[in-house]
Short mmCIF file of C-alpha atoms in Angstrom, two decimals:
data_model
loop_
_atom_site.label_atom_id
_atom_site.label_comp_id
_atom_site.label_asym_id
_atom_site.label_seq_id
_atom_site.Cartn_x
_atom_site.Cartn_y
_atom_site.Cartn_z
CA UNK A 1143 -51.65 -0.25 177.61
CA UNK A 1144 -52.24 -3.97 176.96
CA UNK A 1145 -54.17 -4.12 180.32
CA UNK A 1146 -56.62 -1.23 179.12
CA UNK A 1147 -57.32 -2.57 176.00
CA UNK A 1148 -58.18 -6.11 177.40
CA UNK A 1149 -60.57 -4.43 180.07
CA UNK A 1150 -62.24 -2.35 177.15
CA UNK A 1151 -62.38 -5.67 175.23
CA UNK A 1152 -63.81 -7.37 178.34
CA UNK A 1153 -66.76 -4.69 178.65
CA UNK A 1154 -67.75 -4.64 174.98
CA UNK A 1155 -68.34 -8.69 175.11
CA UNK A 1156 -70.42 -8.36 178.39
CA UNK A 1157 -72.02 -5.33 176.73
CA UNK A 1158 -73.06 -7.09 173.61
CA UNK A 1159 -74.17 -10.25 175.89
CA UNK A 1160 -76.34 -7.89 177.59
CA UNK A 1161 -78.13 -6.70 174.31
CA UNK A 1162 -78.13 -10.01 173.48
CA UNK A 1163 -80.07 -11.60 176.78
CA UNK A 1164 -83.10 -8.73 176.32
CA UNK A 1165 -86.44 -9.74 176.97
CA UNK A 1166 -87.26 -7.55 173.77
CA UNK A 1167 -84.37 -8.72 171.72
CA UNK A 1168 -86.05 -10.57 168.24
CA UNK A 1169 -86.51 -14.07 168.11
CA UNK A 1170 -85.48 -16.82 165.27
CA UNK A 1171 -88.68 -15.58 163.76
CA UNK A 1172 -87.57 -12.33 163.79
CA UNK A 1173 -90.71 -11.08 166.52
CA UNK A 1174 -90.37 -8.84 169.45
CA UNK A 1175 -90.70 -11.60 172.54
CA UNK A 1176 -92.83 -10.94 174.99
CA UNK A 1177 -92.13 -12.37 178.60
CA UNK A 1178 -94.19 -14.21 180.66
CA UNK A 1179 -92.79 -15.10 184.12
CA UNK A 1180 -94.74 -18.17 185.45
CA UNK A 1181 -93.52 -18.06 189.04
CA UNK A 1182 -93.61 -21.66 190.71
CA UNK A 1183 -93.54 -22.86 194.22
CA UNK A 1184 -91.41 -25.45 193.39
CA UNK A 1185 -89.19 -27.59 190.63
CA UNK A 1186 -92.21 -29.77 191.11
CA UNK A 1187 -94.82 -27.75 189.97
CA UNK A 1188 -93.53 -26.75 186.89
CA UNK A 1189 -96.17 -28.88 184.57
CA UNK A 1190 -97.77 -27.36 181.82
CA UNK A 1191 -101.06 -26.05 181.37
CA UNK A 1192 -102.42 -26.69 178.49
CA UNK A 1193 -105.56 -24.14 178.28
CA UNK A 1194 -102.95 -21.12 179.30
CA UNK A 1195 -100.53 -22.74 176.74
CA UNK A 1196 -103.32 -22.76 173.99
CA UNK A 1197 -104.42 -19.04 174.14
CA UNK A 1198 -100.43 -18.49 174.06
CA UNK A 1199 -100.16 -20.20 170.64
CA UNK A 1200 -103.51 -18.59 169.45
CA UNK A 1201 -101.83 -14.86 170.50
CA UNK A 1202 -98.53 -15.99 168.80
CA UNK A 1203 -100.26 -16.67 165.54
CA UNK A 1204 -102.53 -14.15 165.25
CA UNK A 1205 -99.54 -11.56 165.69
CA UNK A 1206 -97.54 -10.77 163.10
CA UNK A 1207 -94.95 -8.30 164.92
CA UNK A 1208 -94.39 -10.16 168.43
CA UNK A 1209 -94.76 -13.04 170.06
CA UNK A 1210 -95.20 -14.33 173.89
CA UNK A 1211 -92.25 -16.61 175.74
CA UNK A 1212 -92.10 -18.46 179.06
CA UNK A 1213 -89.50 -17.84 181.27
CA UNK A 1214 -89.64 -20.10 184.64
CA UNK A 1215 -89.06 -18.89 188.16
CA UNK A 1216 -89.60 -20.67 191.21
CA UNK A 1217 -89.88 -19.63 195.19
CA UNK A 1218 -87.59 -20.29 197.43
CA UNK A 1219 -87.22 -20.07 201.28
CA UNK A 1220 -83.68 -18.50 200.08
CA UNK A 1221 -84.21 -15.16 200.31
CA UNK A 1222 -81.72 -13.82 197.12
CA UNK A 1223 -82.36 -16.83 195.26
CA UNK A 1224 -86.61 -16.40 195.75
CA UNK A 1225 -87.94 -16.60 192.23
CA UNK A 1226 -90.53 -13.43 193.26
CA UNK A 1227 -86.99 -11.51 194.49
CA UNK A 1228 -85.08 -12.46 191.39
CA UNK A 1229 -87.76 -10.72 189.04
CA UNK A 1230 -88.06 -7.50 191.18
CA UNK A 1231 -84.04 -7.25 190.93
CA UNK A 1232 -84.30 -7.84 187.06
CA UNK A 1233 -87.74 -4.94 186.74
CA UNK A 1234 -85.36 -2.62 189.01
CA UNK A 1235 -82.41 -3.26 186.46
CA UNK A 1236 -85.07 -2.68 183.41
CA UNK A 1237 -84.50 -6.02 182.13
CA UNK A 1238 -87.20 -7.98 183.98
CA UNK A 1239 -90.03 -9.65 182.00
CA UNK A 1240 -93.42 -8.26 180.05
CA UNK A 1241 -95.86 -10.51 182.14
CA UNK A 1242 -95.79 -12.21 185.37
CA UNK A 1243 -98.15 -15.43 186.48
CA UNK A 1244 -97.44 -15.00 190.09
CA UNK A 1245 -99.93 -18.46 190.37
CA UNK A 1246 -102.13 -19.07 193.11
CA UNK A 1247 -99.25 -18.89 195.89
CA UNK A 1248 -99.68 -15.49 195.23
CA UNK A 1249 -99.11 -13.04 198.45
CA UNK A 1250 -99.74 -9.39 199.02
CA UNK A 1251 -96.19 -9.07 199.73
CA UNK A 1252 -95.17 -10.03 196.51
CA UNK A 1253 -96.22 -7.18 194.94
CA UNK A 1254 -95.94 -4.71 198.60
CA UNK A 1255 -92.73 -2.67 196.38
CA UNK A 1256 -95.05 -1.94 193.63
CA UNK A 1257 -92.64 -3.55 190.95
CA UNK A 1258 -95.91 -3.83 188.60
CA UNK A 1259 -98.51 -1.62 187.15
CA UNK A 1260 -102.07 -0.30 188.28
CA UNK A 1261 -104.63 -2.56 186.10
CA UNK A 1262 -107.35 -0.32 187.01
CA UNK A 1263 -106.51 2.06 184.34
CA UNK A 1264 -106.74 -0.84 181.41
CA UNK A 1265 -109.92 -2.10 182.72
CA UNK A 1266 -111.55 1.71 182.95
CA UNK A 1267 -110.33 2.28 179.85
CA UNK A 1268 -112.57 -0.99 178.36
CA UNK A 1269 -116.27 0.13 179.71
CA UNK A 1270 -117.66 -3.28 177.98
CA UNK A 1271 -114.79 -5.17 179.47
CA UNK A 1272 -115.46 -3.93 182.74
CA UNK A 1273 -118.92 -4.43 182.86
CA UNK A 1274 -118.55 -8.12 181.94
CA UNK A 1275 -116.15 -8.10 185.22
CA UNK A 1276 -116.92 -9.49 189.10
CA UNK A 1277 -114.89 -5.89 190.04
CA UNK A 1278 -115.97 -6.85 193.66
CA UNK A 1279 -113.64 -9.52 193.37
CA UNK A 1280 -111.08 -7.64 191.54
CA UNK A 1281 -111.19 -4.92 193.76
CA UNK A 1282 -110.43 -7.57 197.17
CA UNK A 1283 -106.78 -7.60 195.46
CA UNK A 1284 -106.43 -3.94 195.33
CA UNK A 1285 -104.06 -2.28 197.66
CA UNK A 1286 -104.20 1.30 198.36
CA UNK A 1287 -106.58 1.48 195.31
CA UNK A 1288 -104.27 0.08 193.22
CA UNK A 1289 -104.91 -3.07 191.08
CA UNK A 1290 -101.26 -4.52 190.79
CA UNK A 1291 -102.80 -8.05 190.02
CA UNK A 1292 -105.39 -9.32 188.74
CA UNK A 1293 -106.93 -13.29 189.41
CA UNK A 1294 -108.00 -14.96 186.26
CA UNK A 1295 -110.18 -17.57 188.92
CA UNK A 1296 -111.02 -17.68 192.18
CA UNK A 1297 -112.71 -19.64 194.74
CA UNK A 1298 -114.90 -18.16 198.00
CA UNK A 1299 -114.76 -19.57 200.98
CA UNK A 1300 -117.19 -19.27 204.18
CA UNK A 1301 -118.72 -21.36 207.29
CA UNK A 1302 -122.39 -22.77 206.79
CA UNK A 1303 -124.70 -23.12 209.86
CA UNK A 1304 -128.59 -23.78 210.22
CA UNK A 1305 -130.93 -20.76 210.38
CA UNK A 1306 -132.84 -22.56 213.02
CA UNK A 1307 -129.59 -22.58 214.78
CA UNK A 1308 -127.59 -19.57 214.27
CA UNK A 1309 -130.04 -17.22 212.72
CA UNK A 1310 -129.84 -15.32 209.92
CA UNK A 1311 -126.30 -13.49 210.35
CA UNK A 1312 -123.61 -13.61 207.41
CA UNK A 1313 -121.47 -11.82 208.68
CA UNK A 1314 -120.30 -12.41 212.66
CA UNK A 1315 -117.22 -11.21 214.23
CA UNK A 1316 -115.29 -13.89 216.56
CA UNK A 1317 -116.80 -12.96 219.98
CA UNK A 1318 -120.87 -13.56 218.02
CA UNK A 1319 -119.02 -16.84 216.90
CA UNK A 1320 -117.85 -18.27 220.42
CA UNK A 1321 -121.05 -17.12 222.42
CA UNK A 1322 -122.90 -19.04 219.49
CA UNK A 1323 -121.06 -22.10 220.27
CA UNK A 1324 -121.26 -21.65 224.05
CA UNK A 1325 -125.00 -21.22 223.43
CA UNK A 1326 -125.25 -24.37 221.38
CA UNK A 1327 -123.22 -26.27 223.21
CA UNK A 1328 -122.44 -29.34 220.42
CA UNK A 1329 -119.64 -31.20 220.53
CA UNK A 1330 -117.43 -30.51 217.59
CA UNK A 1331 -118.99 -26.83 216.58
CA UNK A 1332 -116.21 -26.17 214.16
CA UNK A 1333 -116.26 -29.92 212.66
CA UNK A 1334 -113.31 -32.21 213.53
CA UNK A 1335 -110.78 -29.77 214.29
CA UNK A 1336 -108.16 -29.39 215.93
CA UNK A 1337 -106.30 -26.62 217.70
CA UNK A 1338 -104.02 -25.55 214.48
CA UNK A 1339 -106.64 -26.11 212.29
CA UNK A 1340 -109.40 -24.09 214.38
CA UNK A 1341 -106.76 -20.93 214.50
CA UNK A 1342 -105.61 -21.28 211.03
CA UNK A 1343 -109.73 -20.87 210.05
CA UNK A 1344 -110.35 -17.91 212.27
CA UNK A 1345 -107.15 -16.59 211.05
CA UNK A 1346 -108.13 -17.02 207.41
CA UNK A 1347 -109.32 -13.65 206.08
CA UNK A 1348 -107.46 -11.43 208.78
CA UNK A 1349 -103.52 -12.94 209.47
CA UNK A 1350 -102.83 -9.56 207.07
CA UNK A 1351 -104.05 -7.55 209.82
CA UNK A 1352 -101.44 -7.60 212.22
CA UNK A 1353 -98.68 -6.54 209.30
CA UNK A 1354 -97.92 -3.30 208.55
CA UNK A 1355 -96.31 -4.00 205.17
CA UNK A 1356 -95.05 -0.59 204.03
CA UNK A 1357 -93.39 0.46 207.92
CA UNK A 1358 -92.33 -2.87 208.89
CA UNK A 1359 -94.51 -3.68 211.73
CA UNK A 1360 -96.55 -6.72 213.27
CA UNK A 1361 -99.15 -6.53 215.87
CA UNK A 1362 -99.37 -10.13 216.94
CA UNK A 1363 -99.43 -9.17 221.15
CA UNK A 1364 -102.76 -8.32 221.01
CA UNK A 1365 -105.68 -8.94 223.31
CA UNK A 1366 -107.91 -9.84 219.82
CA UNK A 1367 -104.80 -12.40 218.87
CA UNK A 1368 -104.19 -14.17 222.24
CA UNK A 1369 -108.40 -14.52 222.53
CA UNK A 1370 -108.52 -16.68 219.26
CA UNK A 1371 -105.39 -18.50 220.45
CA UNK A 1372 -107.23 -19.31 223.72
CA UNK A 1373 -110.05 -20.36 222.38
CA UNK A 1374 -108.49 -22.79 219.08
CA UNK A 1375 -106.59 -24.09 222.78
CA UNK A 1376 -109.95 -25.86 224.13
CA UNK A 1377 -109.79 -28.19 220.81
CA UNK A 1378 -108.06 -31.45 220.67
CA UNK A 1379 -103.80 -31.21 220.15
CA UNK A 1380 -103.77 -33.87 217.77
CA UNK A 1381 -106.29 -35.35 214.95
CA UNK A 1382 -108.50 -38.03 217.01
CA UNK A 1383 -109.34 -41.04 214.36
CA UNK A 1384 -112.49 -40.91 216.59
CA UNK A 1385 -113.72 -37.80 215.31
CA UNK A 1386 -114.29 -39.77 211.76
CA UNK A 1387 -117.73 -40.90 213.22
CA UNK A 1388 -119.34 -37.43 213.68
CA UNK A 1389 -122.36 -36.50 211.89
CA UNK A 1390 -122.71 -33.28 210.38
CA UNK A 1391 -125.55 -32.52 213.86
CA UNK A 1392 -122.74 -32.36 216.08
CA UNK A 1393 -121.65 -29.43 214.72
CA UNK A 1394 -122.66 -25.59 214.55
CA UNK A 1395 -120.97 -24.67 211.50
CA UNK A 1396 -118.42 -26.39 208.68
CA UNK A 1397 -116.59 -25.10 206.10
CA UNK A 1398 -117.63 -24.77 202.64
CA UNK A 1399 -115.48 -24.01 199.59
CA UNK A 1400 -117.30 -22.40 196.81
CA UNK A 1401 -115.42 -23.36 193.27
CA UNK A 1402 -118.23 -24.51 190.98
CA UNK A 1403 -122.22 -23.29 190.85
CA UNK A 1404 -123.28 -26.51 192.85
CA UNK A 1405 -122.09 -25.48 195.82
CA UNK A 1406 -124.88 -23.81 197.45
CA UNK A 1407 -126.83 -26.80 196.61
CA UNK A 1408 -124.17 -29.53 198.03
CA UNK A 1409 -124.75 -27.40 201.38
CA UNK A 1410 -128.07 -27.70 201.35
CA UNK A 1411 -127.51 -31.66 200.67
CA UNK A 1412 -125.26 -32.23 203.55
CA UNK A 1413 -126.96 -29.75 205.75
CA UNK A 1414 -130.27 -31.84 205.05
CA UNK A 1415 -132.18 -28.18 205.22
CA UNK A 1416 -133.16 -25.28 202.73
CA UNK A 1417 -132.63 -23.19 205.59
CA UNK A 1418 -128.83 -22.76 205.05
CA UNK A 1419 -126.86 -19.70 206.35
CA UNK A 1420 -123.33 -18.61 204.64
CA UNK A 1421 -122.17 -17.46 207.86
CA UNK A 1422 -118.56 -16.62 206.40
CA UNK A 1423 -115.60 -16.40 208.69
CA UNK A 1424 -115.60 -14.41 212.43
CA UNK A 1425 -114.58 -10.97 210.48
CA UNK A 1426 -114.97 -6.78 211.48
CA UNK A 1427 -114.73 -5.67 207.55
CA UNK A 1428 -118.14 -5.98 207.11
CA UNK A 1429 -118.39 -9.44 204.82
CA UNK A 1430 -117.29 -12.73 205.93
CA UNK A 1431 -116.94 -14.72 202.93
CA UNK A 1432 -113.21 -15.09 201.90
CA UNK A 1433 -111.67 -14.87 198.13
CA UNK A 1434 -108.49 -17.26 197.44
CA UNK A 1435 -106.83 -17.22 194.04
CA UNK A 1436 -107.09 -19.29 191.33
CA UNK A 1437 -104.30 -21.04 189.45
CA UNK A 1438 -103.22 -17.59 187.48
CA UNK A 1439 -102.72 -14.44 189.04
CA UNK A 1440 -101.51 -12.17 186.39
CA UNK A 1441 -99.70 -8.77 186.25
CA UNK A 1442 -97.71 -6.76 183.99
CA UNK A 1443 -93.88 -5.60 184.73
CA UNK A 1444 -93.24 -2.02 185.74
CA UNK A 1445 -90.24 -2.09 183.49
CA UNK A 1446 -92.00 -4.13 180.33
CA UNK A 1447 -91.77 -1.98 176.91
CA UNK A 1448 -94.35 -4.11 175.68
CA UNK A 1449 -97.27 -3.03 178.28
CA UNK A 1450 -100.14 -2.47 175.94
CA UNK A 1451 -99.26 -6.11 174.35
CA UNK A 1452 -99.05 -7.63 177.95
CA UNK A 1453 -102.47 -6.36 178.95
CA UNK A 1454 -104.20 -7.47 175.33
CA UNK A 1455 -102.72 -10.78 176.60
CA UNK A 1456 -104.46 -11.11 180.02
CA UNK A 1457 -107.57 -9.26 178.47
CA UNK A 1458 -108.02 -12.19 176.09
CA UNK A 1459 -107.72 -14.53 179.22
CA UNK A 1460 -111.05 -12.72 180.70
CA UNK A 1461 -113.05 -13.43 177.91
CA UNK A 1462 -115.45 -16.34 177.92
CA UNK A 1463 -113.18 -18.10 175.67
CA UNK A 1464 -110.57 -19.21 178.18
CA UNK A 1465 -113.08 -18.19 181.18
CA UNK A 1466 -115.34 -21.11 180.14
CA UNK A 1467 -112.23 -23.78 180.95
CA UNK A 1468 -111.58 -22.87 184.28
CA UNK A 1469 -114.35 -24.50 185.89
CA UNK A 1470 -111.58 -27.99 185.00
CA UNK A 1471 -109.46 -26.38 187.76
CA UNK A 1472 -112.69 -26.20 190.36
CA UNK A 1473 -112.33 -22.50 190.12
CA UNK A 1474 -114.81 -20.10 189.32
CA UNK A 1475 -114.92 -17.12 186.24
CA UNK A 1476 -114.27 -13.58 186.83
CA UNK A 1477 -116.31 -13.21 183.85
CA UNK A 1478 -120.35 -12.74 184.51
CA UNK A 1479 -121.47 -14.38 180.98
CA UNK A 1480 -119.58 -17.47 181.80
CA UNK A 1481 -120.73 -17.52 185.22
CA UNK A 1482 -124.41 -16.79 183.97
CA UNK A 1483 -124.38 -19.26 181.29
CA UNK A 1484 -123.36 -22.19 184.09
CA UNK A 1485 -126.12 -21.38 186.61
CA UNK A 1486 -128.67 -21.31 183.32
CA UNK A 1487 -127.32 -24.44 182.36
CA UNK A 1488 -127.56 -25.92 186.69
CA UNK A 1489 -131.00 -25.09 186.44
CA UNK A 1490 -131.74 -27.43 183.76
CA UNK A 1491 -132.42 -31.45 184.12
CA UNK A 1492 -130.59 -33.23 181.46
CA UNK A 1493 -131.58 -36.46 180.02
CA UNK A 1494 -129.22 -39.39 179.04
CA UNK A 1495 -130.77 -42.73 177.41
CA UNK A 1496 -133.90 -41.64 179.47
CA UNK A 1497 -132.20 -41.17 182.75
CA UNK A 1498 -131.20 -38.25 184.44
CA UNK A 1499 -127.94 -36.91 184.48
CA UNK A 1500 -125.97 -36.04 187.96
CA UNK A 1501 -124.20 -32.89 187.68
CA UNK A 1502 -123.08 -33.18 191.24
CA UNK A 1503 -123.64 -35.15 194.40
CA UNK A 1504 -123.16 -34.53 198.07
CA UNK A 1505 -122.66 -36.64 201.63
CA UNK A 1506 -124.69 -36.11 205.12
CA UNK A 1507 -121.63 -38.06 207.04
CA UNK A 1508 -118.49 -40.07 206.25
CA UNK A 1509 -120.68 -42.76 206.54
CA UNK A 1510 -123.19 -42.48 204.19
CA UNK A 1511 -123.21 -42.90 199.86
CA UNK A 1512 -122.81 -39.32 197.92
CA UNK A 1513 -126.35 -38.52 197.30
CA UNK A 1514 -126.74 -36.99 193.48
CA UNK A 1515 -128.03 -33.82 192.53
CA UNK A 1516 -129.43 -33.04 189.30
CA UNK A 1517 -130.16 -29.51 189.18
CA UNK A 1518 -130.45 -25.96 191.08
CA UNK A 1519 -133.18 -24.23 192.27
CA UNK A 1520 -133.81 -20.60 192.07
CA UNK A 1521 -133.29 -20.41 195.63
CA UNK A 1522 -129.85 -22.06 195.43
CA UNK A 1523 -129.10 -19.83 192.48
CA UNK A 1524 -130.10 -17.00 194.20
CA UNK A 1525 -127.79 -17.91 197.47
CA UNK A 1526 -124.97 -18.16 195.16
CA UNK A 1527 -124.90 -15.16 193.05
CA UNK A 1528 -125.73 -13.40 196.65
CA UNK A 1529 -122.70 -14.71 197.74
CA UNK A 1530 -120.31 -13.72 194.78
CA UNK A 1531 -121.45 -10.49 194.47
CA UNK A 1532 -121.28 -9.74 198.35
CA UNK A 1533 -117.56 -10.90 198.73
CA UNK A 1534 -115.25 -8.30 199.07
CA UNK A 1535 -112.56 -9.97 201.00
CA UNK A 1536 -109.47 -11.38 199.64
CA UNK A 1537 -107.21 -14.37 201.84
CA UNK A 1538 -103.58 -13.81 200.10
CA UNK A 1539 -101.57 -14.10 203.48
CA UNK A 1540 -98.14 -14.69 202.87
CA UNK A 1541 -96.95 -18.55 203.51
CA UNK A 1542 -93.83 -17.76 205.15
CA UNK A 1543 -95.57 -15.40 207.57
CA UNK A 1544 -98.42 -18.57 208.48
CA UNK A 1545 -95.34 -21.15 208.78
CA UNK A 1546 -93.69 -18.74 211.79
CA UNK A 1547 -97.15 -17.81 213.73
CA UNK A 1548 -98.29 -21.86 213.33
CA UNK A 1549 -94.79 -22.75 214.09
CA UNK A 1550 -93.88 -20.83 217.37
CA UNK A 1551 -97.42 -20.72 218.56
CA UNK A 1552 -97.41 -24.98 218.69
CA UNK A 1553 -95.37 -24.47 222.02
CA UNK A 1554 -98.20 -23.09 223.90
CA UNK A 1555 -100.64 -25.50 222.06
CA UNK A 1556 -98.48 -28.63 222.98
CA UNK A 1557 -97.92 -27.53 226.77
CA UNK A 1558 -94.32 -26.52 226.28
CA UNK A 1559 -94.06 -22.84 226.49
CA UNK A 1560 -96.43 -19.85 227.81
CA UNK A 1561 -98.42 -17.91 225.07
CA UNK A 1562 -96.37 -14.80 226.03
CA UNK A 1563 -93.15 -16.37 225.33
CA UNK A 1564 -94.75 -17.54 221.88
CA UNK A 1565 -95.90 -13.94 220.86
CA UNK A 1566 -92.93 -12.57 221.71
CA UNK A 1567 -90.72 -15.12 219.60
CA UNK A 1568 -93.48 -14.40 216.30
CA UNK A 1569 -93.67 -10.93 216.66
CA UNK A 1570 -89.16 -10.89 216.45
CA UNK A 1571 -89.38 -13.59 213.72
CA UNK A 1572 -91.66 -11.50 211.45
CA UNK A 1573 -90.26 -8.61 212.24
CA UNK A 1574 -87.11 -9.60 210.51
CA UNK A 1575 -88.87 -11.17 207.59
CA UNK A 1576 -91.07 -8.35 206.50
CA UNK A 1577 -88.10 -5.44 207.24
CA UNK A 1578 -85.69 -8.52 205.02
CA UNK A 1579 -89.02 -8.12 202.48
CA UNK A 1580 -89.18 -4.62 202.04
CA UNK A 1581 -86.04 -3.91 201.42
#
């Protein structure tokens, strides 16, 4: 009898600690709390941000009834221990948090068991929202139609060439790229690359092709996959401090990361031509230029009782108000007023103590001083909202994936082991991490 009523004891205390722990249990202030997961990639990164912190404070005071609280994750290589694993155990158990900040190590797979909602219904639901909304970029991060995050910033990413060179294509699939090369015949034609590098850019906007997420599968023994394995093999094994010397001639194409409304003018700069092409990466869907995530990637918990706070929260981080700050983090607005007002303001010389001001500069070699720039021209304007609005393409490959495939395929690139032997021992590796991911 003694025993019984202990164990009852026992479950009312763990009961009442239960009640106690909820995410929607009242503060000291007496205010429903609202949880935001900000999901880290390490102990390291956890530093504040202040402009995400601010527009926390300003929803805090201007509600009366509830209030928004950080809770800290981080990822691990431990799968059970995985900050992204622990909150989809807590949503399955209905006690997971309101909002999650999945950051810009956001993956597709972190979201691949649908543990948070569809945005696309908020964002229909808000015509003027939506029509102040880049959806082509919102819509790269949908998944079977489904918005299950949405990127607060951005950058785009493509290759830039010389018309006179390559011609006028923007979008080329791998074999166009290599017979361009072979054509040109220069001596670094990807820049000063070497073999990891030159597969880890071809593999940039289509790693997520050989997974199959939602069965479990990988398609890595491929004839497509061994081709651009062959070919990153006729580049240099390791970084040659020799290669520090090129000039920006010896090659066909270089990368260009697009995070700021300068851009397109910095590539005309080191190009030294108005004749630029965005040739984007070798790609088959149709658009070559490749969206990464900003710092935030936000979404709202499948279990959150809070949902129509959670999305006023990240709606009130696409206005211009906290839009207009992320250009600090080199990132560029979802929001087409913010991104409007910087390319008005681009276009305009500004004068301090009767000089003008540089608003951005650019290099022709490693050689050379940063030459300034103090304005766009339409034409560079015109190249860059051509770009934005053409991208449709999302990169969000998982890491752990990129660290096996750059891992076992070194063997072959080093000399050690035959590329079948290396396909072989990625396609078994990620077939146990995505089955281990799914489950």
């Amino acid at each position: 009898m003694k025993k019984r009523i202990c164990i009852t004891v026992v479950i009312t205390i763990l009961l009442l600690v239960m009640v106690g722990c909820s995410k929607n249990s009242n503060s000291s202030t007496g205010k429903t709390q609202i949880v935001l997961a900000m999901v880290y990639s390490s102990e390291d990164d956890m530093r504040g941000d202040k402009a995400l912190e601010d527009q926390i404070s300003y929803f805090n005071e201007t509600h009366d009834d509830c209030e928004i609280v950080i809770r800290e994750y981080t990822r691990s290589d431990n799968m059970y221990d995985d900050g992204v694993n622990v909150i989809e155990r807590e949503i399955v158990s209905g006690e997971g948090p309101d909002i999650i900040n999945y950051r810009s190590d956001y993956s597709k797979s972190d979201v691949i068991g649908q543990y948070t909602e569809d945005l696309y219904p908020y964002i229909d639901a808000d015509t003027e929202l939506k029509d102040s909304l880049y959806t082509n970029i919102l819509d790269s991060f949908a998944i079977d139609g489904k918005l299950y995050v949405i990127p607060l910033s951005y950058q785009l990413h493509t290759y830039i060439g010389r018309s006179s060179e390559i011609g006028n294509v923007e979008n080329w699939d791998f074999e166009t790229m290599v017979d361009t090369f072979d054509r040109l015949g220069k001596k670094y034609p990807m820049g000063y690359d070497t073999k990891s590098s030159v597969l880890g850019e071809i593999l940039y906007d289509s790693i997520e092709d050989y997974i199959d997420w939602e069965n479990g599968k990988n398609y890595f023994d491929s004839e497509e996959f061994r081709n651009m394995v062959e070919f990153a093999n006729t580049f240099d094994y390791e970084y040659n401090q020799s290669m520090d010397s090129f000039e920006l001639q010896d090659c066909v194409v270089r990368p260009l990361s697009i995070g700021n409304v300068f851009d397109t003018a910095i590539a005309e700069g080191e190009m030294q031509t108005e004749g630029v092409v965005y040739a984007g990466f070798p790609s088959k869907k149709g658009n070559g230029t490749v969206i990464s995530p900003g710092l935030d990637v936000m979404a709202i918990s499948m279990a959150s009782k809070n949902k129509d706070y959670s999305w006023e929260f990240i709606k009130q981080l696409l206005l211009p108000d906290f839009q207009e700050q992320l250009n600090n983090q080199v990132t560029l607005s979802v929001n087409r007023d913010v991104i409007n007002s910087q390319l008005d303001k681009a276009m305009k010389v500004e004068m301090d103590n009767g000089k003008e001001v540089v608003k951005a500069t650019y290099n022709t070699s490693y050689q050379y001083e940063r030459e300034p720039i103090y304005s766009i021209t339409e034409k560079q304007k015109d190249d860059f909202v051509r770009i934005l609005e053409n991208a449709k393409v999302s990169s969000t490959n998982d890491g752990k994936i990129n660290e096996i495939v750059f891992e076992e395929i070194d063997g072959y690139f080093a000399g050690q082991k035959s590329l079948d032997e290396c396909i072989d021992n990625i396609e078994n590796r990620v077939w146990i991490y995505i089955s281990e991911k799914g489950k």
